[in-house]
Amino acid sequence: MKKLITLLITIVSLTVNSQVIDWDNFDSEIADKVLLVEMNKFRDSLGLSTFVYSQSLHDNLSTYTTDQMVKERKTHHPNKNHLLEKTNREMKKELISKLNLKLAEWKIKLFGPYEVCVAAFVQLHGEGGLRYHSKTYNQLAKNLIKHWCTSKPHYKTLTDPFGDMSSGQKTLFSVGSASIQLGKCGYSGYDKIYATFQMYKVYEY
């Protein structure tokens, strides 16, 4: 039964990852999940720890960031200080429940958020004229990660080992979430992809 469940999960994952993007009906929910999967594959390939998904982080910070980028039509790191207390509180409850942590909330310390953002045109100039940036959600996620890796500061953030704190506290794991939305370019009005990835280090007092 366990093998059957694993096989079914693998099939579903492969189906979602390889799904062709209908750019007229872009599915942000699928795109967000696939970007997290590909980010974990990227880190695993480097021998780094992978991210535990947090719905609270996604709903409070990740989607807010892309919402603001789409609204303002530019790539930037919008101020989220007013959201951090609520996000931290909800994340602690979520992680204790989801991971069955035998810790009181006050024993859990969240360090972050780390964040990377990017924007890319939906269509690019290539041989034969315009072509879509990516054909599948899997390809889109890989292209976004590849783009981040061309920047030394972004690459450093994405490849941070998220190890134990210098003050001696033990890191339990790291948390991540992604958000991708379609918007417009501020100066041209062309369609753009706005993407962000947030990370937290979770350690024990």
Coordinates of C-alpha atoms in Angstrom, one line a residue:
M1 CA 0.0 0.0 0.0
K2 CA 2.8 2.4 0.9
K3 CA 4.5 1.8 -2.5
L4 CA 1.2 2.4 -4.2
I5 CA 0.7 5.7 -2.4
T6 CA 4.2 6.8 -3.2
L7 CA 3.7 5.9 -6.9
L8 CA 0.4 7.8 -7.0
I9 CA 2.1 10.9 -5.4
T10 CA 4.9 10.7 -7.9
I11 CA 2.6 10.5 -10.8
V12 CA 0.5 13.5 -9.6
S13 CA 3.8 15.4 -9.1
L14 CA 5.1 14.6 -12.5
T15 CA 1.7 15.5 -14.1
V16 CA 1.6 18.9 -12.4
N17 CA 5.3 19.7 -13.1
S18 CA 5.1 18.9 -16.8
Q19 CA 1.7 20.6 -17.3
V20 CA 1.7 22.9 -20.3
I21 CA 1.0 26.5 -19.3
D22 CA -2.1 28.1 -20.7
W23 CA -1.0 31.7 -20.5
D24 CA -4.5 33.0 -20.9
N25 CA -5.5 31.0 -17.8
F26 CA -2.3 31.0 -15.7
D27 CA -2.7 28.9 -12.6
S28 CA -0.7 30.6 -9.8
E29 CA -1.5 27.9 -7.3
I30 CA 0.2 25.2 -9.5
A31 CA 3.1 27.6 -10.3
D32 CA 3.7 28.3 -6.6
K33 CA 3.8 24.6 -5.7
V34 CA 6.1 23.7 -8.6
L35 CA 8.5 26.5 -7.7
L36 CA 8.9 25.1 -4.2
V37 CA 9.4 21.6 -5.5
E38 CA 12.1 22.8 -8.0
M39 CA 13.8 25.0 -5.3
N40 CA 14.1 21.9 -3.1
K41 CA 15.5 19.9 -5.9
F42 CA 18.0 22.6 -6.6
R43 CA 19.1 22.8 -3.0
D44 CA 19.2 19.0 -2.7
S45 CA 21.5 18.8 -5.7
L46 CA 24.0 21.0 -3.8
G47 CA 23.8 18.8 -0.7
L48 CA 21.8 21.5 1.2
S49 CA 18.7 21.1 3.4
T50 CA 15.4 21.5 1.8
F51 CA 12.4 23.7 2.8
V52 CA 9.3 22.7 4.7
Y53 CA 6.3 24.3 3.1
S54 CA 4.3 26.8 5.2
Q55 CA 0.8 27.8 4.1
S56 CA 0.9 30.7 6.6
L57 CA 4.1 32.1 5.1
H58 CA 2.6 31.7 1.6
D59 CA -0.7 33.4 2.4
N60 CA 0.8 36.2 4.6
L61 CA 4.1 37.2 3.0
S62 CA 4.6 35.5 -0.4
T63 CA 1.4 36.4 -2.1
Y64 CA 1.5 39.9 -0.5
T65 CA 4.9 40.5 -2.1
T66 CA 3.8 39.5 -5.6
D67 CA 0.5 41.4 -5.1
Q68 CA 2.4 44.6 -4.5
M69 CA 4.8 44.0 -7.4
V70 CA 2.0 43.4 -9.7
K71 CA 0.1 46.5 -8.4
E72 CA 3.2 48.8 -8.7
R73 CA 4.4 47.1 -11.9
K74 CA 8.0 46.8 -10.7
T75 CA 10.4 44.3 -9.0
H76 CA 11.1 45.3 -5.4
H77 CA 10.9 44.2 -1.8
P78 CA 7.8 45.8 -0.4
N79 CA 7.7 46.6 3.3
K80 CA 6.1 43.8 5.3
N81 CA 6.9 44.8 8.9
H82 CA 3.2 45.1 9.6
L83 CA 2.7 41.4 8.7
L84 CA 5.6 39.8 10.5
E85 CA 4.0 39.4 14.0
K86 CA 0.9 37.7 12.6
T87 CA 2.9 35.6 10.2
N88 CA 5.3 34.4 13.0
R89 CA 2.4 33.6 15.3
E90 CA 0.5 31.6 12.7
M91 CA 3.6 29.8 11.4
K92 CA 4.5 28.5 14.9
K93 CA 1.0 27.1 15.4
E94 CA 1.0 25.6 11.9
L95 CA 4.5 24.0 12.2
I96 CA 3.8 22.5 15.7
S97 CA 0.6 20.9 14.4
K98 CA 1.9 19.8 11.0
L99 CA 5.2 18.4 12.1
N100 CA 4.0 17.2 15.6
L101 CA 6.7 19.2 17.3
K102 CA 6.9 18.5 21.0
L103 CA 7.7 22.1 21.8
A104 CA 5.9 25.0 23.3
E105 CA 5.4 28.0 21.0
W106 CA 7.8 30.1 23.1
K107 CA 10.6 27.6 22.6
I108 CA 10.4 28.1 18.8
K109 CA 12.3 31.0 17.3
L110 CA 11.8 32.1 13.7
F111 CA 14.7 33.9 12.0
G112 CA 13.8 35.7 8.8
P113 CA 12.4 36.3 6.3
Y114 CA 15.0 35.9 3.7
E115 CA 13.6 36.9 0.3
V116 CA 14.4 36.9 -3.4
C117 CA 12.2 38.5 -6.1
V118 CA 12.3 38.6 -9.8
A119 CA 10.3 39.7 -12.9
A120 CA 10.5 38.4 -16.4
F121 CA 8.6 39.0 -19.6
V122 CA 6.1 36.3 -20.6
Q123 CA 7.3 36.5 -24.2
L124 CA 10.9 36.8 -25.3
H125 CA 12.5 37.6 -28.7
G126 CA 14.0 34.5 -30.3
E127 CA 14.5 32.8 -33.6
G128 CA 11.4 33.3 -35.6
G129 CA 10.1 36.2 -33.5
L130 CA 8.4 36.2 -30.1
R131 CA 8.3 33.0 -28.0
Y132 CA 6.9 32.2 -24.6
H133 CA 9.3 32.4 -21.6
S134 CA 8.4 28.9 -20.6
K135 CA 6.1 26.2 -21.9
T136 CA 5.5 24.2 -18.7
Y137 CA 5.3 25.1 -15.0
N138 CA 8.3 23.0 -14.4
Q139 CA 10.3 24.9 -17.0
L140 CA 9.1 28.2 -15.6
A141 CA 10.3 27.3 -12.1
K142 CA 13.7 26.2 -13.4
N143 CA 14.1 29.4 -15.4
L144 CA 13.3 31.6 -12.5
I145 CA 15.8 29.8 -10.3
K146 CA 18.4 30.0 -13.0
H147 CA 17.7 33.7 -13.3
W148 CA 18.2 34.2 -9.5
C149 CA 21.4 32.3 -9.7
T150 CA 23.0 34.8 -12.1
S151 CA 23.0 37.3 -9.3
K152 CA 25.6 36.7 -6.6
P153 CA 23.5 38.1 -3.7
H154 CA 20.4 36.1 -4.8
Y155 CA 22.5 32.9 -5.3
K156 CA 24.0 33.4 -1.8
T157 CA 20.6 33.7 -0.3
L158 CA 19.2 30.6 -2.1
T159 CA 22.3 28.5 -1.2
D160 CA 22.5 29.5 2.5
P161 CA 23.1 26.3 4.5
F162 CA 20.7 27.7 7.2
G163 CA 22.8 26.0 9.9
D164 CA 22.8 26.4 13.6
M165 CA 22.9 30.0 15.0
S166 CA 26.2 31.5 16.0
S167 CA 24.9 32.0 19.5
G168 CA 24.5 28.2 19.9
Q169 CA 20.8 27.6 19.3
K170 CA 20.1 24.5 17.3
T171 CA 18.4 24.9 13.9
L172 CA 15.5 22.5 13.6
F173 CA 14.7 23.1 9.9
S174 CA 14.1 25.8 7.4
V175 CA 10.7 26.9 5.9
G176 CA 9.9 28.2 2.5
S177 CA 7.1 29.3 0.2
A178 CA 6.8 30.8 -3.3
S179 CA 4.4 33.0 -5.2
I180 CA 4.1 33.7 -8.9
Q181 CA 1.6 36.0 -10.6
L182 CA 1.1 37.6 -13.9
G183 CA 1.2 41.4 -14.3
K184 CA 2.2 44.2 -16.6
C185 CA 5.5 45.9 -17.2
G186 CA 5.5 49.5 -15.8
Y187 CA 7.1 51.1 -18.9
S188 CA 5.9 49.0 -21.8
G189 CA 2.6 47.4 -20.6
Y190 CA 3.7 44.0 -21.8
D191 CA 2.8 40.9 -19.8
K192 CA 5.4 40.0 -17.1
I193 CA 5.9 37.2 -14.6
Y194 CA 6.4 38.4 -11.0
A195 CA 7.9 35.8 -8.6
T196 CA 9.1 35.7 -5.1
F197 CA 10.5 33.1 -2.6
Q198 CA 10.5 33.6 1.2
M199 CA 12.6 31.6 3.6
Y200 CA 12.8 31.3 7.4
K201 CA 15.2 29.5 9.7
V202 CA 13.4 27.7 12.6
Y203 CA 15.4 27.0 15.7
E204 CA 14.9 26.1 19.3
Y205 CA 15.7 28.4 22.2

